[in-house]
XYZ file of N, CA and C in Angstrom:
621
model
N 108.594 69.310 97.020
C 108.040 70.427 97.570
C 106.827 71.034 97.003
N 105.850 71.540 97.988
C 104.935 72.979 97.201
C 105.665 74.050 98.223
N 105.853 75.062 97.353
C 106.298 76.372 97.533
C 105.505 77.140 97.073
N 105.290 78.615 98.038
C 104.528 79.207 97.183
C 105.298 80.227 97.543
N 105.711 81.242 96.219
C 106.611 82.310 95.374
C 105.942 83.796 95.898
N 106.172 83.785 96.530
C 105.341 85.692 96.834
C 106.627 86.734 95.568
N 106.307 86.889 95.297
C 106.241 87.957 94.180
C 105.918 89.395 94.441
N 107.015 90.519 94.642
C 106.593 91.880 94.716
C 107.985 92.561 94.171
N 107.739 93.739 93.925
C 107.987 94.477 93.496
C 107.782 95.118 92.053
N 109.311 95.065 90.977
C 109.123 95.874 89.293
C 108.593 94.783 88.638
N 107.770 95.101 87.208
C 107.383 93.609 87.004
C 107.414 94.163 85.532
N 109.454 95.249 85.465
C 109.273 96.030 84.267
C 110.137 95.185 82.723
N 110.085 93.519 83.765
C 111.147 92.225 82.671
C 110.543 91.091 83.225
N 109.144 91.255 83.622
C 109.132 90.261 84.200
C 108.480 88.943 82.761
N 108.609 89.121 81.658
C 108.221 88.761 80.074
C 109.123 88.064 79.781
N 110.388 88.250 80.151
C 112.275 88.077 80.143
C 112.395 87.173 80.897
N 112.317 87.528 81.723
C 112.635 87.414 83.394
C 111.356 85.100 83.350
N 110.322 85.252 83.137
C 109.479 84.122 83.979
C 110.082 82.753 83.256
N 110.221 82.911 82.600
C 111.441 81.582 81.451
C 112.874 80.860 82.496
N 112.874 81.769 83.331
C 113.904 81.646 84.173
C 113.681 81.179 85.822
N 112.196 81.721 86.145
C 111.748 81.789 87.544
C 111.456 80.033 86.785
N 110.714 79.607 85.959
C 110.184 78.465 85.954
C 111.128 76.974 85.498
N 112.259 77.391 85.490
C 113.612 77.010 85.548
C 113.862 76.405 86.664
N 114.245 77.704 87.676
C 114.558 77.768 89.375
C 113.804 76.986 90.083
N 112.343 76.891 89.452
C 111.545 76.013 90.391
C 111.125 74.388 90.280
N 112.065 74.225 88.401
C 111.002 73.310 88.248
C 111.568 72.034 89.174
N 110.242 71.094 89.345
C 110.358 69.779 90.153
C 109.514 69.986 91.166
N 108.762 71.033 91.087
C 108.305 71.465 92.673
C 106.512 71.622 92.134
N 106.242 71.551 93.217
C 104.524 72.132 92.843
C 103.903 73.597 93.736
N 104.575 74.739 92.387
C 104.745 76.249 92.559
C 103.175 76.693 92.331
N 103.092 77.553 93.657
C 101.870 79.038 93.752
C 102.571 80.054 93.773
N 101.848 81.155 93.065
C 102.289 82.991 92.937
C 101.832 83.570 94.018
N 101.920 83.706 95.061
C 100.744 84.648 95.646
C 101.774 86.578 95.521
N 100.901 87.526 95.378
C 102.038 88.599 94.107
C 101.258 90.473 94.905
N 102.103 90.797 95.433
C 101.718 92.589 95.434
C 102.381 92.621 94.544
N 101.569 93.509 93.948
C 101.968 94.558 92.597
C 100.961 96.053 92.190
N 101.652 96.908 92.334
C 101.266 98.760 92.167
C 100.111 98.348 91.514
N 98.421 99.470 91.241
C 97.846 99.184 90.610
C 98.545 99.825 88.587
N 99.383 100.097 88.657
C 99.870 101.046 87.183
C 101.824 99.795 87.021
N 101.880 99.359 87.843
C 102.707 97.844 88.106
C 102.031 96.614 87.552
N 100.935 96.771 86.759
C 100.237 94.947 87.437
C 100.012 94.745 86.109
N 100.309 95.146 84.956
C 100.668 93.590 83.218
C 101.380 92.041 83.491
N 102.600 92.457 84.675
C 102.792 91.135 84.246
C 102.564 90.332 85.116
N 101.143 90.428 85.991
C 100.696 89.339 86.811
C 99.844 87.801 85.793
N 99.489 88.013 84.901
C 98.476 86.876 83.790
C 99.750 86.453 84.200
N 101.169 86.332 83.515
C 101.948 85.437 83.625
C 101.694 84.784 84.905
N 101.687 84.847 85.705
C 101.894 83.597 86.922
C 100.591 83.122 87.462
N 99.470 83.458 87.418
C 98.570 83.266 87.328
C 98.720 82.566 88.643
N 98.243 83.935 88.833
C 98.728 84.289 90.741
C 97.125 82.883 91.407
N 97.474 83.066 93.041
C 96.515 82.126 93.855
C 95.548 83.179 94.940
N 96.958 84.108 94.455
C 96.607 85.744 95.232
C 96.657 87.592 94.614
N 96.124 88.215 95.138
C 96.626 89.344 94.341
C 96.562 90.516 95.596
N 97.640 91.522 95.857
C 97.145 93.015 96.767
C 97.398 93.873 96.022
N 96.597 94.507 96.113
C 96.833 95.702 95.196
C 97.336 97.244 96.256
N 97.212 96.243 97.257
C 96.649 97.599 98.789
C 98.363 98.538 98.911
N 97.679 99.968 99.120
C 99.236 100.518 99.450
C 99.662 101.033 100.207
N 100.929 101.242 100.632
C 101.471 101.325 102.245
C 101.175 102.310 103.056
N 100.409 101.599 104.675
C 99.727 102.136 105.263
C 100.510 103.309 106.189
N 100.203 103.995 106.657
C 100.889 105.171 107.427
C 102.197 105.743 106.426
N 101.889 105.549 105.189
C 103.576 106.349 104.828
C 103.793 107.512 104.966
N 103.197 108.432 105.089
C 102.820 109.784 105.324
C 103.359 110.005 106.942
N 103.176 109.397 108.257
C 104.113 108.932 109.085
C 105.731 108.972 109.128
N 105.467 107.934 108.251
C 107.065 106.949 108.731
C 108.232 107.301 107.756
N 107.197 108.486 106.318
C 108.593 108.799 105.489
C 109.805 110.213 106.580
N 108.917 111.008 107.267
C 109.955 111.692 108.028
C 110.336 111.032 108.816
N 109.418 110.137 109.810
C 110.805 109.472 110.714
C 111.867 108.842 109.900
N 111.541 108.623 109.017
C 113.080 107.346 108.541
C 114.114 108.650 108.204
N 113.046 109.659 107.916
C 114.611 111.120 107.104
C 114.801 111.422 108.426
N 114.300 111.836 109.044
C 114.974 112.213 110.842
C 116.324 111.312 111.959
N 115.471 109.927 111.079
C 116.426 108.711 111.989
C 118.133 108.000 111.175
N 117.897 108.814 110.371
C 118.715 108.389 108.970
C 119.237 109.694 108.729
N 118.560 110.624 108.788
C 119.295 112.088 107.974
C 120.162 111.719 106.710
N 119.213 111.029 105.519
C 118.703 110.797 104.335
C 117.453 110.776 103.895
N 117.204 111.175 102.912
C 116.311 111.253 101.815
C 115.649 109.929 101.156
N 116.681 109.334 99.989
C 117.309 108.286 99.555
C 116.292 107.569 100.007
N 116.542 106.894 101.020
C 115.970 105.097 102.303
C 114.726 105.679 101.912
N 113.698 106.809 101.538
C 112.414 106.187 101.483
C 111.366 106.183 100.091
N 112.313 105.725 99.697
C 111.859 105.024 98.280
C 111.768 103.318 98.405
N 112.871 103.374 99.904
C 112.856 101.446 100.024
C 111.548 101.355 100.432
N 110.309 102.502 101.381
C 109.424 101.937 101.794
C 108.439 101.375 100.797
N 107.929 101.460 100.143
C 106.817 100.680 99.651
C 107.340 99.321 98.662
N 109.180 99.053 98.904
C 109.547 97.659 98.675
C 108.600 96.882 99.757
N 109.234 97.437 101.250
C 109.347 96.783 102.159
C 107.809 96.700 102.207
N 106.531 97.232 102.102
C 105.352 97.089 102.493
C 104.958 95.387 101.323
N 105.630 96.188 99.920
C 105.160 94.750 99.040
C 106.180 93.197 100.165
N 106.924 93.218 100.315
C 107.002 92.016 100.993
C 106.533 91.247 101.563
N 106.194 92.715 102.361
C 105.038 92.138 103.717
C 103.346 91.383 102.710
N 102.582 91.940 102.117
C 101.593 91.839 101.574
C 101.980 90.630 100.626
N 102.782 90.243 100.395
C 103.044 88.898 99.211
C 102.890 87.795 100.220
N 103.499 87.673 101.436
C 104.002 86.575 101.931
C 102.929 86.782 103.355
N 102.146 88.094 103.527
C 100.345 87.898 104.081
C 100.345 87.064 103.263
N 99.496 87.576 102.452
C 98.857 86.839 100.829
C 99.356 84.674 101.988
N 99.991 84.805 101.968
C 100.155 83.408 101.682
C 99.379 82.445 102.474
N 97.784 81.522 102.773
C 98.008 80.781 104.200
C 98.634 79.929 104.800
N 97.950 79.685 106.405
C 99.355 79.134 106.883
C 99.055 77.660 106.480
N 100.138 77.143 106.681
C 99.901 75.827 107.095
C 99.354 74.692 105.499
N 99.970 75.432 104.618
C 99.877 75.152 103.148
C 101.152 74.576 102.506
N 102.513 74.841 102.982
C 103.793 74.970 102.013
C 105.124 74.561 102.521
N 105.637 74.114 102.182
C 106.773 72.777 102.537
C 107.889 74.727 102.475
N 107.190 75.384 101.530
C 109.145 76.704 101.712
C 108.115 77.446 101.080
N 108.290 78.354 101.501
C 108.308 80.180 101.222
C 109.155 80.586 100.243
N 108.908 81.052 98.825
C 110.635 82.297 98.643
C 109.827 83.675 98.133
N 110.631 84.438 98.630
C 110.258 85.591 98.585
C 111.063 86.025 96.905
N 110.752 86.908 96.217
C 111.143 86.914 94.840
C 110.505 88.135 94.031
N 111.576 88.648 93.716
C 111.174 89.568 92.153
C 110.936 89.179 91.314
N 109.802 89.699 90.259
C 109.411 89.280 88.628
C 110.668 89.418 87.720
N 111.780 90.861 88.545
C 112.038 91.488 87.411
C 113.595 90.248 87.625
N 113.527 89.066 87.931
C 114.859 88.817 88.168
C 115.567 87.492 87.423
N 116.587 86.667 87.145
C 117.330 86.190 86.940
C 117.408 85.087 87.741
N 117.291 83.986 88.630
C 118.101 82.324 88.793
C 119.180 82.387 87.896
N 120.082 81.983 88.502
C 121.006 81.420 87.148
C 121.198 79.727 87.919
N 120.268 79.089 88.342
C 120.564 77.793 88.822
C 119.502 77.359 89.647
N 119.266 75.480 89.477
C 117.599 76.248 90.029
C 117.359 75.962 91.327
N 116.404 75.898 92.031
C 116.195 75.679 93.076
C 116.613 73.727 93.870
N 117.882 73.806 94.614
C 118.414 73.096 94.731
C 117.041 72.279 95.544
N 117.598 70.869 95.339
C 116.827 69.278 96.193
C 116.972 69.463 97.693
N 118.137 70.174 98.243
C 119.095 69.739 99.215
C 118.175 70.334 100.432
N 117.318 71.998 99.427
C 116.720 72.422 100.514
C 115.514 71.793 101.802
N 115.150 70.768 100.961
C 114.654 69.830 101.583
C 115.062 69.137 103.320
N 115.778 69.547 103.281
C 117.248 69.553 104.313
C 116.874 70.592 105.538
N 116.216 71.873 104.234
C 116.849 73.093 105.530
C 116.508 72.905 106.959
N 117.081 73.945 107.979
C 116.279 73.805 109.223
C 115.440 75.405 108.665
N 114.746 74.287 110.117
C 112.861 75.303 109.746
C 113.205 76.257 110.419
N 114.287 76.418 111.354
C 114.712 78.022 111.757
C 115.395 79.138 110.903
N 115.786 78.698 109.399
C 116.815 79.530 108.896
C 116.368 80.294 108.178
N 116.799 80.848 107.174
C 116.410 81.318 105.723
C 118.301 81.181 104.936
N 117.428 81.246 103.728
C 118.173 81.693 102.693
C 119.080 82.724 101.662
N 119.497 83.419 102.110
C 119.225 84.356 101.222
C 121.077 84.366 99.983
N 120.325 85.603 98.591
C 120.846 85.090 97.531
C 121.598 84.123 97.160
N 120.097 82.722 97.089
C 120.473 81.481 96.506
C 120.873 81.752 95.515
N 122.159 81.128 94.747
C 122.372 80.821 93.537
C 121.700 81.683 91.986
N 122.266 83.378 92.837
C 122.188 84.258 91.992
C 122.954 85.090 92.274
N 123.142 85.808 90.758
C 124.539 86.592 91.039
C 124.137 87.617 91.146
N 125.025 88.341 91.559
C 125.789 89.270 92.737
C 125.034 91.071 91.944
N 125.001 91.231 91.689
C 124.657 93.075 90.867
C 123.395 93.529 89.952
N 123.917 95.109 90.006
C 122.477 95.192 90.168
C 121.655 94.858 88.590
N 122.853 94.497 87.207
C 122.201 94.172 86.522
C 121.333 93.405 86.047
N 121.401 91.996 87.319
C 120.243 91.013 87.307
C 119.089 91.028 86.869
N 118.806 92.348 87.917
C 117.536 93.055 87.018
C 117.380 93.701 85.954
N 117.861 93.783 85.628
C 117.780 93.757 84.085
C 118.603 93.693 82.939
N 117.468 92.027 82.741
C 118.027 91.478 81.301
C 117.371 92.405 80.028
N 118.469 92.403 79.188
C 118.963 90.262 78.773
C 120.542 91.137 78.576
N 120.805 91.850 79.665
C 122.270 91.810 79.720
C 122.985 90.766 80.268
N 123.779 90.067 79.354
C 124.719 88.961 80.327
C 125.086 89.209 81.200
N 125.106 87.722 82.440
C 125.612 87.833 83.512
C 127.075 88.014 83.868
N 128.082 88.599 84.326
C 128.960 88.502 84.549
C 129.428 88.774 85.799
N 130.481 88.204 86.064
C 131.039 88.008 87.416
C 130.826 86.659 88.044
N 131.157 85.783 88.971
C 131.191 84.954 89.889
C 129.198 84.478 90.783
N 129.305 83.184 90.580
C 127.493 83.073 91.184
C 128.776 82.843 92.426
N 127.858 82.920 93.457
C 127.924 82.701 95.097
C 127.806 81.876 95.581
N 127.740 80.638 95.604
C 126.979 79.438 96.268
C 126.426 78.672 97.735
N 127.845 80.090 98.556
C 127.941 79.597 99.768
C 126.440 80.132 100.324
N 126.050 81.236 99.941
C 124.635 81.405 100.753
C 124.938 83.000 101.678
N 126.018 82.948 101.260
C 126.774 84.012 102.455
C 125.703 85.481 102.351
N 125.063 86.316 102.616
C 124.826 87.969 103.103
C 122.994 87.529 102.864
N 122.590 89.268 103.390
C 121.294 89.000 103.097
C 120.991 89.903 101.827
N 120.027 89.448 100.650
C 119.854 90.189 99.789
C 117.930 90.258 99.639
N 117.736 91.607 99.685
C 116.097 91.172 99.043
C 115.309 90.631 97.911
N 116.319 90.441 97.283
C 116.176 90.610 95.548
C 115.455 88.300 96.305
N 115.813 87.373 96.133
C 115.567 85.495 96.401
C 115.973 85.671 97.656
N 115.422 85.463 98.571
C 115.261 84.886 99.622
C 114.330 83.683 100.614
N 114.854 82.470 101.102
C 113.989 81.508 101.420
C 113.780 80.715 102.564
N 112.476 79.603 102.704
C 112.749 79.724 104.497
C 111.293 78.685 104.241
N 111.266 77.438 105.411
C 109.955 76.828 105.763
C 109.487 78.001 106.258
N 108.073 78.033 106.133
C 106.834 78.032 106.589
C 107.527 79.943 108.223
N 107.579 78.086 109.111
C 108.435 79.515 110.253
C 109.426 80.200 110.614
N 110.494 79.807 109.719
C 111.436 81.603 108.874
C 110.674 82.098 108.459
N 110.342 81.989 107.401
C 109.645 83.354 107.095
C 108.692 83.860 107.186
N 107.878 83.457 107.951
C 106.840 84.119 108.712
C 107.414 86.329 108.916
N 108.121 85.868 109.837
C 108.486 87.432 110.710
C 108.259 88.287 109.489
N 108.881 87.669 107.868
C 109.346 88.662 107.064
C 107.765 89.119 106.515
N 106.246 88.690 106.961
C 105.259 89.524 106.705
C 105.344 90.716 108.009
N 106.196 91.184 108.379
C 106.325 92.154 109.417
C 107.172 92.785 108.989
N 107.614 93.179 107.292
C 108.541 93.585 107.466
C 108.510 94.871 107.800
N 107.299 95.786 106.909
C 107.046 96.817 107.368
C 106.506 97.328 108.059
N 106.165 97.010 109.021
C 105.791 97.112 110.625
C 106.718 97.285 111.312
N 107.719 96.525 111.269
C 108.396 96.539 111.553
C 109.627 97.885 111.344
N 109.894 98.552 110.083
C 110.518 99.885 110.111
C 110.035 101.055 111.505
N 109.235 101.190 112.540
C 109.350 101.809 113.155
C 110.339 101.296 114.111
N 110.032 100.180 114.721
C 111.099 99.470 115.954
C 112.688 99.840 115.474
N 112.707 99.317 113.719
C 114.493 99.724 113.001
C 114.267 101.089 113.678
N 114.167 101.822 114.013
C 114.481 103.425 114.047
C 114.107 103.461 115.320
N 113.789 102.917 116.390
C 113.405 103.775 117.645
C 114.639 102.772 118.154
N 114.827 101.502 117.729
C 116.014 100.895 117.679
C 117.974 101.385 117.780
N 117.635 101.911 116.561
C 119.306 103.660 115.939
C 119.258 103.986 117.436
N 117.925 104.709 117.721
C 117.980 105.894 117.636
C 118.308 105.763 119.473
N 117.683 104.185 120.513
C 118.066 104.253 121.399
C 119.268 104.124 121.903
N 120.169 103.278 120.774
C 121.419 102.270 120.793
C 122.432 103.498 121.003
N 121.501 104.731 119.885
C 123.076 105.972 119.249
C 123.836 105.131 117.609
N 122.511 104.412 116.993
C 124.062 103.680 116.096
C 123.615 104.367 114.793
N 123.892 104.775 113.634
C 123.463 105.653 112.636
C 122.894 104.072 111.835
N 121.466 105.026 111.563
C 119.965 103.525 110.924
C 121.234 103.233 109.344
N 121.364 102.380 109.084
C 121.879 102.081 107.307
C 120.395 101.313 106.935
N 119.638 102.318 106.009
C 118.196 101.573 105.841
C 118.761 101.111 104.569
N 118.826 99.224 104.978
C 119.367 98.463 103.281
C 119.029 97.262 103.770
N 119.163 96.552 103.226
C 117.988 95.331 102.670
C 118.629 93.992 104.079
N 120.264 94.830 103.804
C 121.198 93.314 104.922
C 120.630 94.384 105.829
N 120.581 95.982 107.015
C 120.538 95.371 107.722
C 118.726 95.538 108.180
N 117.704 95.802 107.563
C 116.883 95.787 107.867
C 116.124 94.459 108.251
N 116.697 93.554 107.228
C 116.864 92.765 106.938
C 117.147 91.249 107.954
N 118.348 92.138 108.335
C 118.646 91.252 109.539
C 118.569 91.578 111.019
N 117.338 93.416 111.056
C 116.789 93.292 112.578
C 116.159 92.344 112.158
N 115.340 92.484 111.216
C 113.630 91.213 111.057
C 113.564 90.263 112.034
N 115.159 89.237 111.933
C 115.436 87.909 111.940
C 115.661 88.089 113.423
N 116.742 89.415 113.739
C 117.129 88.742 115.344
C 115.660 89.072 116.346
N 114.718 90.024 115.762
C 113.211 90.448 116.511
C 112.220 88.713 116.473
N 113.143 87.905 115.393
C 111.669 87.072 115.564
C 112.434 85.523 116.418
């Protein structure tokens, strides 16, 4: 399969993780598309990307107070640049050239290879946390993995998810939909939980 691997996030351990990412994609033709901050871009050359974006988040000064007002939490504003990076990396992928788009961070260690069965993936579905270890230490190798692998694909996870272009294009709008997500929570009078699980689910139901 032709795969567009969309990287964004902290490149802190990318040199350690790159061989595991190579193993994950082994047997497939992979092109990398990367969003990275100017101050955190030393890892880019490791991936020989087709395209790179260093663009900073738009409207951040307006979104931060909106998110704080809606959620009544200050901690969530640190996630805004993360969703901008996801959007930007997927936006770089040209239309109609790939069988699969994979969102992945450069600082994670997949525990298995991308299974050939994804060729039969429903073109409208997205698989989350595919054969990855569940745990925060996943982001900080070389700590040995502990716990079970989850082969069920259950749950949403911003570290790694993939699908056909049809299924993945909505995540190009991850950042732009934050305003809509806040408005939804206000209109429905529900508590805003600004986590990967809740926002990614919101994006899916909007698509």
